[in-house]
CSV table of N, CA and C in Angstrom, one decimal:
chain,number,residue,atom,x,y,z
K,1257,UNK,N,137.8,119.9,119.4
K,1257,UNK,CA,138.9,120.0,118.4
K,1257,UNK,C,138.5,120.9,117.3
K,1258,UNK,N,139.4,121.6,116.7
K,1258,UNK,CA,139.1,122.5,115.6
K,1258,UNK,C,140.2,122.4,114.6
K,1259,UNK,N,139.8,122.7,113.4
K,1259,UNK,CA,140.8,122.8,112.3
K,1259,UNK,C,141.0,124.2,111.9
K,1260,UNK,N,142.3,124.6,112.0
K,1260,UNK,CA,142.7,126.0,111.7
K,1260,UNK,C,143.6,126.1,110.5
K,1261,UNK,N,143.1,126.6,109.4
K,1261,UNK,CA,144.0,126.8,108.2
K,1261,UNK,C,145.0,127.9,108.5
K,1262,UNK,N,146.2,127.7,108.0
K,1262,UNK,CA,147.2,128.8,108.3
K,1262,UNK,C,147.6,129.5,107.0
K,1263,UNK,N,147.1,129.0,105.8
K,1263,UNK,CA,147.5,129.7,104.6
K,1263,UNK,C,146.2,130.3,103.9
K,1264,UNK,N,146.4,131.3,103.2
K,1264,UNK,CA,145.3,131.8,102.4
K,1264,UNK,C,145.3,131.2,101.0
K,1265,UNK,N,144.2,131.4,100.4
K,1265,UNK,CA,144.1,130.8,99.0
K,1265,UNK,C,144.9,131.7,98.0
K,1266,UNK,N,145.7,131.0,97.2
K,1266,UNK,CA,146.5,131.7,96.2
K,1266,UNK,C,145.9,131.4,94.9
K,1267,UNK,N,146.1,132.4,93.9
K,1267,UNK,CA,145.5,132.1,92.6
K,1267,UNK,C,146.3,130.9,92.0
K,1268,UNK,N,145.6,130.3,91.0
K,1268,UNK,CA,146.3,129.1,90.4
K,1268,UNK,C,147.5,129.5,89.6
K,1269,UNK,N,148.5,128.6,89.6
K,1269,UNK,CA,149.7,128.9,88.9
K,1269,UNK,C,149.5,128.8,87.4
K,1270,UNK,N,150.3,129.5,86.6
K,1270,UNK,CA,150.1,129.4,85.1
K,1270,UNK,C,150.9,128.2,84.7
K,1271,UNK,N,150.4,127.4,83.8
K,1271,UNK,CA,151.1,126.3,83.3
K,1271,UNK,C,152.3,126.7,82.4
K,1272,UNK,N,153.4,125.9,82.3
K,1272,UNK,CA,154.5,126.3,81.5
K,1272,UNK,C,154.1,126.5,80.0
K,1273,UNK,N,154.9,127.3,79.3
K,1273,UNK,CA,154.5,127.7,77.9
K,1273,UNK,C,154.6,126.5,77.0
K,1274,UNK,N,155.5,125.5,77.3
K,1274,UNK,CA,155.7,124.4,76.4
K,1274,UNK,C,154.6,123.4,76.4
K,1275,UNK,N,153.8,123.4,77.5
K,1275,UNK,CA,152.7,122.4,77.6
K,1275,UNK,C,151.6,122.9,76.7
K,1276,UNK,N,150.8,121.9,76.2
K,1276,UNK,CA,149.6,122.3,75.4
K,1276,UNK,C,148.6,123.0,76.2
K,1277,UNK,N,147.8,123.9,75.6
K,1277,UNK,CA,146.8,124.6,76.4
K,1277,UNK,C,145.7,123.6,76.9
K,1278,UNK,N,145.3,123.8,78.2
K,1278,UNK,CA,144.3,122.9,78.8
K,1278,UNK,C,142.9,123.5,78.6
K,1279,UNK,N,142.0,122.6,78.5
K,1279,UNK,CA,140.6,123.1,78.4
K,1279,UNK,C,140.2,123.6,79.8
K,1280,UNK,N,139.1,124.3,79.8
K,1280,UNK,CA,138.6,124.9,81.1
K,1280,UNK,C,138.3,123.9,82.1
K,1281,UNK,N,137.8,122.7,81.7
K,1281,UNK,CA,137.4,121.7,82.7
K,1281,UNK,C,138.7,121.1,83.3
K,1282,UNK,N,139.7,120.9,82.5
K,1282,UNK,CA,141.0,120.4,83.1
K,1282,UNK,C,141.6,121.4,84.0
K,1283,UNK,N,141.6,122.7,83.6
K,1283,UNK,CA,142.2,123.7,84.5
K,1283,UNK,C,141.4,123.8,85.9
K,1284,UNK,N,140.1,123.7,85.8
K,1284,UNK,CA,139.4,123.7,87.1
K,1284,UNK,C,139.7,122.5,87.9
K,1285,UNK,N,139.8,121.3,87.3
K,1285,UNK,CA,140.1,120.1,88.1
K,1285,UNK,C,141.5,120.2,88.7
K,1286,UNK,N,142.4,120.7,87.9
K,1286,UNK,CA,143.8,120.8,88.4
K,1286,UNK,C,143.9,121.8,89.5
K,1287,UNK,N,143.2,122.9,89.3
K,1287,UNK,CA,143.2,124.0,90.3
K,1287,UNK,C,142.6,123.5,91.6
K,1288,UNK,N,141.4,122.9,91.6
K,1288,UNK,CA,140.8,122.4,92.8
K,1288,UNK,C,141.6,121.4,93.5
K,1289,UNK,N,142.2,120.5,92.8
K,1289,UNK,CA,143.0,119.4,93.4
K,1289,UNK,C,144.2,120.1,94.1
K,1290,UNK,N,144.9,121.0,93.4
K,1290,UNK,CA,146.1,121.6,94.0
K,1290,UNK,C,145.7,122.4,95.2
K,1291,UNK,N,144.7,123.2,95.1
K,1291,UNK,CA,144.2,124.0,96.2
K,1291,UNK,C,143.8,123.2,97.4
K,1292,UNK,N,143.1,122.1,97.1
K,1292,UNK,CA,142.7,121.2,98.2
K,1292,UNK,C,144.0,120.6,98.9
K,1293,UNK,N,145.0,120.2,98.1
K,1293,UNK,CA,146.2,119.7,98.7
K,1293,UNK,C,146.9,120.7,99.5
K,1294,UNK,N,147.0,122.0,99.0
K,1294,UNK,CA,147.6,123.0,99.8
K,1294,UNK,C,146.9,123.3,101.1
K,1295,UNK,N,145.6,123.4,101.1
K,1295,UNK,CA,144.8,123.7,102.3
K,1295,UNK,C,145.0,122.6,103.3
K,1296,UNK,N,144.9,121.3,102.8
K,1296,UNK,CA,145.0,120.2,103.7
K,1296,UNK,C,146.4,120.1,104.4
K,1297,UNK,N,147.4,120.4,103.6
K,1297,UNK,CA,148.8,120.4,104.1
K,1297,UNK,C,149.0,121.5,105.2
K,1298,UNK,N,148.3,122.6,105.0
K,1298,UNK,CA,148.5,123.7,105.9
K,1298,UNK,C,147.6,123.7,107.1
K,1299,UNK,N,146.7,122.7,107.3
K,1299,UNK,CA,145.8,122.7,108.4
K,1299,UNK,C,146.4,122.0,109.6
K,1300,UNK,N,146.0,122.4,110.8
K,1300,UNK,CA,146.4,121.7,112.0
K,1300,UNK,C,145.2,121.4,112.8
K,1301,UNK,N,145.2,120.3,113.5
K,1301,UNK,CA,144.1,119.9,114.4
K,1301,UNK,C,144.5,120.1,115.8
K,1302,UNK,N,143.8,120.9,116.5
K,1302,UNK,CA,144.1,121.2,117.9
K,1302,UNK,C,142.8,121.4,118.7
K,1303,UNK,N,142.9,121.3,120.0
K,1303,UNK,CA,141.7,121.6,120.8
K,1303,UNK,C,141.5,123.1,120.9
K,1304,UNK,N,140.2,123.5,120.8
K,1304,UNK,CA,139.9,124.9,120.7
K,1304,UNK,C,140.2,125.6,122.1
K,1305,UNK,N,140.7,126.7,122.1
K,1305,UNK,CA,140.8,127.5,123.3
K,1305,UNK,C,139.7,128.6,123.3
K,1306,UNK,N,139.3,129.1,124.4
K,1306,UNK,CA,138.2,130.0,124.4
K,1306,UNK,C,138.5,131.3,123.6
K,1307,UNK,N,139.7,131.7,123.5
K,1307,UNK,CA,140.0,132.9,122.8
K,1307,UNK,C,140.0,132.7,121.3
K,1308,UNK,N,140.4,131.5,120.9
K,1308,UNK,CA,140.5,131.2,119.4
K,1308,UNK,C,139.1,130.7,118.8
K,1309,UNK,N,138.2,130.4,119.7
K,1309,UNK,CA,136.9,129.9,119.2
K,1309,UNK,C,136.3,130.8,118.2
K,1310,UNK,N,136.0,130.3,116.9
K,1310,UNK,CA,135.4,131.3,115.9
K,1310,UNK,C,134.0,131.6,116.3
K,1311,UNK,N,133.6,132.8,115.7
K,1311,UNK,CA,132.3,133.3,115.9
K,1311,UNK,C,131.3,132.4,115.2
K,1312,UNK,N,130.2,132.0,115.8
K,1312,UNK,CA,129.3,131.1,115.2
K,1312,UNK,C,128.7,131.8,113.9
K,1313,UNK,N,128.6,131.0,112.9
K,1313,UNK,CA,128.0,131.5,111.6
K,1313,UNK,C,129.0,132.0,110.6
K,1314,UNK,N,130.3,132.2,111.0
K,1314,UNK,CA,131.3,132.6,110.0
K,1314,UNK,C,131.8,131.4,109.3
K,1315,UNK,N,131.9,131.6,108.0
K,1315,UNK,CA,132.3,130.5,107.1
K,1315,UNK,C,133.3,131.1,106.1
K,1316,UNK,N,134.4,130.3,105.8
K,1316,UNK,CA,135.3,130.7,104.8
K,1316,UNK,C,134.8,130.1,103.4
K,1317,UNK,N,134.5,131.0,102.5
K,1317,UNK,CA,133.9,130.6,101.2
K,1317,UNK,C,135.0,130.4,100.3
K,1318,UNK,N,134.9,129.4,99.4
K,1318,UNK,CA,135.9,129.1,98.4
K,1318,UNK,C,135.3,129.5,97.1
K,1319,UNK,N,136.0,130.4,96.3
K,1319,UNK,CA,135.5,130.8,95.0
K,1319,UNK,C,136.3,130.0,93.9
K,1320,UNK,N,135.6,129.4,93.0
K,1320,UNK,CA,136.2,128.7,91.9
K,1320,UNK,C,135.8,129.4,90.6
K,1321,UNK,N,136.6,130.2,90.0
K,1321,UNK,CA,136.2,130.9,88.8
K,1321,UNK,C,136.2,130.0,87.7
K,1322,UNK,N,135.1,130.1,86.9
K,1322,UNK,CA,134.9,129.2,85.7
K,1322,UNK,C,135.0,130.1,84.5
K,1323,UNK,N,135.9,129.7,83.6
K,1323,UNK,CA,136.1,130.5,82.4
K,1323,UNK,C,134.9,130.3,81.4
K,1324,UNK,N,134.5,129.0,81.3
K,1324,UNK,CA,133.5,128.7,80.3
K,1324,UNK,C,132.4,127.9,81.1
K,1325,UNK,N,131.2,127.9,80.5
K,1325,UNK,CA,130.2,127.1,81.2
K,1325,UNK,C,130.4,125.7,80.9
K,1326,UNK,N,130.1,124.8,81.8
K,1326,UNK,CA,130.4,123.4,81.6
K,1326,UNK,C,129.3,122.7,80.8
K,1327,UNK,N,128.2,123.3,80.6
K,1327,UNK,CA,127.1,122.7,79.9
K,1327,UNK,C,127.4,122.8,78.4
K,1328,UNK,N,127.6,121.7,77.7
K,1328,UNK,CA,127.7,121.7,76.3
K,1328,UNK,C,126.3,121.8,75.7
K,1329,UNK,N,126.1,122.7,74.7
K,1329,UNK,CA,124.8,122.8,74.1
K,1329,UNK,C,124.5,121.7,73.2
K,1330,UNK,N,123.5,121.0,73.5
K,1330,UNK,CA,123.1,119.9,72.6
K,1330,UNK,C,122.0,120.3,71.7
K,1331,UNK,N,121.9,119.8,70.5
K,1331,UNK,CA,120.8,120.2,69.6
K,1331,UNK,C,119.5,119.7,70.2
K,1332,UNK,N,118.5,120.5,70.1
K,1332,UNK,CA,117.2,120.2,70.7
K,1332,UNK,C,116.6,118.9,70.0
K,1333,UNK,N,116.0,118.1,70.8
K,1333,UNK,CA,115.4,116.9,70.3
K,1333,UNK,C,114.1,117.2,69.6
K,1334,UNK,N,113.9,116.5,68.5
K,1334,UNK,CA,112.6,116.7,67.8
K,1334,UNK,C,111.4,116.3,68.7
K,1335,UNK,N,110.4,117.1,68.7
K,1335,UNK,CA,109.2,116.8,69.5
K,1335,UNK,C,108.4,115.7,68.9
K,1336,UNK,N,108.0,114.7,69.7
K,1336,UNK,CA,107.2,113.6,69.2
K,1336,UNK,C,105.8,114.1,69.3
K,1337,UNK,N,105.1,113.7,68.2
K,1337,UNK,CA,103.6,114.0,68.2
K,1337,UNK,C,102.9,113.1,69.1
K,1338,UNK,N,101.7,113.5,69.6
K,1338,UNK,CA,100.8,112.7,70.4
K,1338,UNK,C,100.3,111.5,69.6
K,1339,UNK,N,100.4,110.4,70.2
K,1339,UNK,CA,99.9,109.2,69.5
K,1339,UNK,C,98.5,109.0,69.9
K,1340,UNK,N,97.6,108.9,69.0
K,1340,UNK,CA,96.2,108.7,69.3
K,1340,UNK,C,95.8,107.2,69.0
K,1341,UNK,N,95.3,106.6,70.1
K,1341,UNK,CA,94.8,105.2,69.9
K,1341,UNK,C,93.3,105.2,70.1
K,1342,UNK,N,92.7,104.4,69.2
K,1342,UNK,CA,91.2,104.3,69.3
K,1342,UNK,C,90.8,103.3,70.3
K,1343,UNK,N,91.5,102.1,70.3
K,1343,UNK,CA,91.1,101.0,71.2
K,1343,UNK,C,92.0,101.1,72.5
K,1344,UNK,N,91.5,100.7,73.6
K,1344,UNK,CA,92.3,100.7,74.8
K,1344,UNK,C,93.1,99.4,74.8
K,1345,UNK,N,94.2,99.4,75.4
K,1345,UNK,CA,95.2,98.3,75.4
K,1345,UNK,C,94.5,97.1,76.1
K,1346,UNK,N,94.6,95.9,75.4
K,1346,UNK,CA,94.0,94.7,75.9
K,1346,UNK,C,95.1,94.0,76.8
K,1347,UNK,N,94.6,93.2,77.7
K,1347,UNK,CA,95.5,92.4,78.5
K,1347,UNK,C,96.1,91.3,77.6
K,1348,UNK,N,97.3,90.9,77.9
K,1348,UNK,CA,97.9,89.8,77.1
K,1348,UNK,C,97.1,88.5,77.3
K,1349,UNK,N,96.9,87.8,76.2
K,1349,UNK,CA,96.1,86.6,76.2
K,1349,UNK,C,96.9,85.5,76.9
K,1350,UNK,N,96.3,84.8,77.9
K,1350,UNK,CA,96.9,83.7,78.6
K,1350,UNK,C,96.0,82.5,78.3
K,1351,UNK,N,96.6,81.3,78.2
K,1351,UNK,CA,95.9,80.1,77.9
K,1351,UNK,C,94.9,79.8,79.0
K,1352,UNK,N,95.4,80.0,80.3
K,1352,UNK,CA,94.6,79.5,81.4
K,1352,UNK,C,94.4,80.6,82.4
K,1353,UNK,N,93.6,81.6,82.0
K,1353,UNK,CA,93.3,82.8,82.9
K,1353,UNK,C,92.2,82.5,83.8
K,1354,UNK,N,92.2,83.1,84.9
K,1354,UNK,CA,91.1,82.9,85.9
K,1354,UNK,C,89.8,83.5,85.4
K,1355,UNK,N,89.9,84.6,84.7
K,1355,UNK,CA,88.7,85.3,84.2
K,1355,UNK,C,88.0,84.4,83.2
K,1356,UNK,N,88.8,83.7,82.3
K,1356,UNK,CA,88.2,82.8,81.3
K,1356,UNK,C,87.6,81.6,82.0
K,1357,UNK,N,88.2,81.1,83.1
K,1357,UNK,CA,87.7,79.9,83.8
K,1357,UNK,C,86.4,80.3,84.5
K,1358,UNK,N,86.3,81.4,85.1
K,1358,UNK,CA,85.0,81.8,85.7
K,1358,UNK,C,83.9,82.0,84.7
K,1359,UNK,N,84.2,82.6,83.5
K,1359,UNK,CA,83.2,82.8,82.5
K,1359,UNK,C,82.7,81.4,82.0
K,1360,UNK,N,83.6,80.4,81.9
K,1360,UNK,CA,83.1,79.1,81.5
K,1360,UNK,C,82.2,78.5,82.6
K,1361,UNK,N,82.5,78.7,83.8
K,1361,UNK,CA,81.7,78.1,84.9
K,1361,UNK,C,80.3,78.8,84.9
K,1362,UNK,N,80.3,80.1,84.7
K,1362,UNK,CA,79.0,80.8,84.8
K,1362,UNK,C,78.1,80.4,83.6
K,1363,UNK,N,78.6,80.3,82.4
K,1363,UNK,CA,77.8,80.0,81.3
K,1363,UNK,C,77.2,81.3,80.7
K,1364,UNK,N,76.4,81.2,79.6
K,1364,UNK,CA,75.9,82.4,79.0
K,1364,UNK,C,74.7,83.0,79.8
K,1365,UNK,N,74.4,84.2,79.6
K,1365,UNK,CA,73.3,84.9,80.3
K,1365,UNK,C,72.0,84.3,79.9
K,1366,UNK,N,71.2,83.9,81.0
K,1366,UNK,CA,69.9,83.3,80.8
K,1366,UNK,C,70.0,81.8,80.6
K,1367,UNK,N,71.1,81.2,80.5
K,1367,UNK,CA,71.2,79.7,80.3
K,1367,UNK,C,70.9,79.0,81.7
K,1368,UNK,N,70.6,77.8,81.6
K,1368,UNK,CA,70.3,77.0,82.8
K,1368,UNK,C,71.5,76.9,83.7
K,1369,UNK,N,72.7,76.8,83.1
K,1369,UNK,CA,73.9,76.7,83.8
K,1369,UNK,C,74.1,78.1,84.6
K,1370,UNK,N,73.8,79.2,83.9
K,1370,UNK,CA,74.0,80.5,84.6
K,1370,UNK,C,73.0,80.7,85.7
K,1371,UNK,N,71.8,80.2,85.5
K,1371,UNK,CA,70.8,80.4,86.6
K,1371,UNK,C,71.2,79.5,87.8
K,1372,UNK,N,71.7,78.3,87.6
K,1372,UNK,CA,72.2,77.5,88.7
K,1372,UNK,C,73.4,78.1,89.4
K,1373,UNK,N,74.3,78.7,88.6
K,1373,UNK,CA,75.4,79.3,89.2
K,1373,UNK,C,75.0,80.5,90.1
K,1374,UNK,N,74.1,81.3,89.6
K,1374,UNK,CA,73.6,82.5,90.4
K,1374,UNK,C,72.8,82.0,91.6
K,1375,UNK,N,72.0,80.9,91.5
K,1375,UNK,CA,71.3,80.4,92.7
K,1375,UNK,C,72.2,79.9,93.7
K,1376,UNK,N,73.3,79.2,93.3
K,1376,UNK,CA,74.3,78.7,94.2
K,1376,UNK,C,74.9,79.8,95.0
K,1377,UNK,N,75.1,80.9,94.4
K,1377,UNK,CA,75.7,82.1,95.1
K,1377,UNK,C,74.8,83.1,95.6
K,1378,UNK,N,73.5,82.8,95.5
K,1378,UNK,CA,72.4,83.6,96.1
K,1378,UNK,C,72.5,85.1,95.6
K,1379,UNK,N,72.8,85.2,94.3
K,1379,UNK,CA,73.0,86.6,93.8
K,1379,UNK,C,71.7,87.3,93.6
K,1380,UNK,N,70.6,86.6,93.4
K,1380,UNK,CA,69.3,87.3,93.1
K,1380,UNK,C,68.5,87.6,94.4
K,1381,UNK,N,69.0,87.1,95.5
K,1381,UNK,CA,68.3,87.3,96.8
K,1381,UNK,C,68.9,88.4,97.6
K,1382,UNK,N,68.2,89.6,97.7
K,1382,UNK,CA,68.8,90.7,98.4
K,1382,UNK,C,69.0,90.5,99.9
K,1383,UNK,N,68.3,89.5,100.5
K,1383,UNK,CA,68.3,89.3,101.9
K,1383,UNK,C,69.3,88.2,102.3
K,1384,UNK,N,70.0,87.7,101.4
K,1384,UNK,CA,71.0,86.6,101.7
K,1384,UNK,C,72.1,87.1,102.5
K,1385,UNK,N,72.5,86.3,103.5
K,1385,UNK,CA,73.7,86.7,104.3
K,1385,UNK,C,74.7,85.6,104.2
K,1386,UNK,N,76.0,85.9,104.3
K,1386,UNK,CA,77.0,84.9,104.2
K,1386,UNK,C,77.0,84.0,105.5
K,1387,UNK,N,77.4,82.8,105.5
K,1387,UNK,CA,77.4,81.9,106.7
K,1387,UNK,C,78.4,82.5,107.7
K,1388,UNK,N,78.0,82.3,109.0
K,1388,UNK,CA,78.8,82.7,110.1
K,1388,UNK,C,79.8,81.6,110.4
K,1389,UNK,N,80.9,81.9,111.2
K,1389,UNK,CA,81.8,80.9,111.6
K,1389,UNK,C,81.1,79.8,112.4
K,1390,UNK,N,80.1,80.2,113.2
K,1390,UNK,CA,79.4,79.2,114.1
K,1390,UNK,C,78.6,78.2,113.2
K,1391,UNK,N,78.3,78.6,112.0
K,1391,UNK,CA,77.6,77.7,111.1
K,1391,UNK,C,78.4,76.5,110.7
K,1392,UNK,N,79.7,76.6,110.7
K,1392,UNK,CA,80.6,75.5,110.3
K,1392,UNK,C,81.1,74.7,111.5
K,1393,UNK,N,80.7,75.0,112.7
K,1393,UNK,CA,81.1,74.2,113.9
K,1393,UNK,C,80.3,73.0,114.0
K,1394,UNK,N,81.0,71.9,114.4
K,1394,UNK,CA,80.3,70.6,114.5
K,1394,UNK,C,79.5,70.6,115.9
K,1395,UNK,N,78.2,70.4,115.8
K,1395,UNK,CA,77.4,70.5,117.1
K,1395,UNK,C,76.1,69.7,116.8
K,1396,UNK,N,75.5,69.2,117.8
K,1396,UNK,CA,74.2,68.5,117.6
K,1396,UNK,C,73.1,69.4,117.2
K,1397,UNK,N,72.1,68.8,116.5
K,1397,UNK,CA,70.9,69.6,116.0
K,1397,UNK,C,69.9,69.7,117.1
K,1398,UNK,N,69.9,68.8,118.1
K,1398,UNK,CA,68.9,68.9,119.2
K,1398,UNK,C,69.4,69.8,120.3
K,1399,UNK,N,68.5,70.3,121.2
K,1399,UNK,CA,69.0,71.2,122.3
K,1399,UNK,C,69.7,70.4,123.3
K,1400,UNK,N,70.9,70.9,123.7
K,1400,UNK,CA,71.7,70.2,124.6
K,1400,UNK,C,71.9,71.0,125.9
K,1401,UNK,N,71.6,70.4,127.0
K,1401,UNK,CA,71.6,71.2,128.3
K,1401,UNK,C,72.9,70.7,129.0
K,1402,UNK,N,73.8,71.6,129.3
K,1402,UNK,CA,75.0,71.3,130.1
K,1402,UNK,C,74.6,71.4,131.5
K,1403,UNK,N,74.7,70.2,132.2
K,1403,UNK,CA,74.3,70.1,133.6
K,1403,UNK,C,75.6,69.8,134.4
K,1404,UNK,N,75.8,70.6,135.5
K,1404,UNK,CA,77.0,70.3,136.3
K,1404,UNK,C,76.9,68.9,136.9
K,1405,UNK,N,78.0,68.3,137.2
K,1405,UNK,CA,78.1,66.9,137.6
K,1405,UNK,C,77.3,66.7,139.0
K,1406,UNK,N,77.4,67.6,139.9
K,1406,UNK,CA,76.7,67.4,141.2
K,1406,UNK,C,75.2,67.6,141.1
K,1407,UNK,N,74.7,68.2,140.0
K,1407,UNK,CA,73.2,68.3,139.9
K,1407,UNK,C,72.6,67.2,139.0
K,1408,UNK,N,73.4,66.3,138.5
K,1408,UNK,CA,72.9,65.3,137.6
K,1408,UNK,C,71.9,64.4,138.2
K,1409,UNK,N,72.1,63.9,139.5
K,1409,UNK,CA,71.1,63.0,140.1
K,1409,UNK,C,69.7,63.7,140.3
K,1410,UNK,N,69.8,65.0,140.6
K,1410,UNK,CA,68.5,65.8,140.7
K,1410,UNK,C,67.8,65.9,139.4
K,1411,UNK,N,68.6,66.2,138.4
K,1411,UNK,CA,68.1,66.3,137.0
K,1411,UNK,C,67.4,65.0,136.6
K,1412,UNK,N,68.1,63.9,136.8
K,1412,UNK,CA,67.6,62.6,136.4
K,1412,UNK,C,66.3,62.3,137.2
K,1413,UNK,N,66.3,62.7,138.5
K,1413,UNK,CA,65.1,62.4,139.3
K,1413,UNK,C,63.9,63.2,138.8
K,1414,UNK,N,64.1,64.4,138.4
K,1414,UNK,CA,63.0,65.3,137.8
K,1414,UNK,C,62.5,64.7,136.5
K,1415,UNK,N,63.4,64.2,135.7
K,1415,UNK,CA,62.9,63.5,134.4
K,1415,UNK,C,62.2,62.3,134.7
K,1416,UNK,N,62.6,61.5,135.7
K,1416,UNK,CA,61.9,60.2,136.0
K,1416,UNK,C,60.5,60.6,136.6
K,1417,UNK,N,60.4,61.6,137.4
K,1417,UNK,CA,59.1,61.9,138.0
K,1417,UNK,C,58.1,62.4,136.9
K,1418,UNK,N,58.6,63.3,136.0
K,1418,UNK,CA,57.7,63.8,134.9
K,1418,UNK,C,57.4,62.7,134.0
K,1419,UNK,N,58.2,61.7,133.7
K,1419,UNK,CA,57.9,60.6,132.9
K,1419,UNK,C,56.9,59.7,133.5
K,1420,UNK,N,57.0,59.5,134.8
K,1420,UNK,CA,56.0,58.6,135.5
K,1420,UNK,C,54.6,59.3,135.5
K,1421,UNK,N,54.6,60.6,135.7
K,1421,UNK,CA,53.3,61.4,135.6
K,1421,UNK,C,52.6,61.2,134.3
K,1422,UNK,N,53.4,61.3,133.2
K,1422,UNK,CA,52.9,61.2,131.9
K,1422,UNK,C,52.3,59.8,131.6
K,1423,UNK,N,53.0,58.8,132.1
K,1423,UNK,CA,52.5,57.4,132.0
K,1423,UNK,C,51.2,57.3,132.7
K,1424,UNK,N,51.1,57.8,133.9
K,1424,UNK,CA,49.8,57.7,134.7
K,1424,UNK,C,48.7,58.4,133.9
K,1425,UNK,N,48.9,59.6,133.4
K,1425,UNK,CA,47.9,60.3,132.7
K,1425,UNK,C,47.4,59.5,131.4
K,1426,UNK,N,48.4,58.9,130.8
K,1426,UNK,CA,48.0,58.0,129.6
K,1426,UNK,C,47.2,56.8,130.0
K,1427,UNK,N,47.6,56.2,131.1
K,1427,UNK,CA,46.8,55.0,131.6
K,1427,UNK,C,45.4,55.4,132.0
K,1428,UNK,N,45.3,56.6,132.7
K,1428,UNK,CA,43.9,57.0,133.1
K,1428,UNK,C,43.1,57.4,131.9
K,1429,UNK,N,43.7,57.9,130.9
K,1429,UNK,CA,43.0,58.3,129.7
K,1429,UNK,C,42.5,57.0,128.9
K,1430,UNK,N,43.2,55.9,129.0
K,1430,UNK,CA,42.9,54.7,128.3
K,1430,UNK,C,41.8,54.0,129.0
K,1431,UNK,N,41.8,53.9,130.3
K,1431,UNK,CA,40.8,53.2,131.1
K,1431,UNK,C,39.6,54.1,131.4
K,1432,UNK,N,38.3,53.6,130.9
K,1432,UNK,CA,37.2,54.4,131.2
K,1432,UNK,C,36.5,54.2,132.5
């Protein structure tokens, strides 16, 4: 489908003499609205035929002459001088800040409380390592051997034999 305008752009009409003179902005708005209405009324929508197909890259340009520039000149603003501050901006004081709470827990430098706090966190030990996740798992402190169910009787027999041998050696050592 293509849009084919059938009218050319006409210059804007002069307003009647009885009407008060319009400013340049009002004239441009009226002209563009009337021109847009004329162009839209004169367009037709149809399917393109190979002979009517426009050459690629050709464009109808619309010129809108402006009598005056739209920018009203404003007086320049006075320049503000650089503000020099001696102290850097402090954070707003909060009654219960985390930083204050940590400072109270630590204590003063060199105090017993501070040394205990540093020792609890191992700050003075360069070889300290954080605990691993396996350190928090519940497990026995003795070595535990996982024995498959079918091997359990053989395991028990081996322990019974080694236990009886130990008892024999102890008895032989006692009797001269």
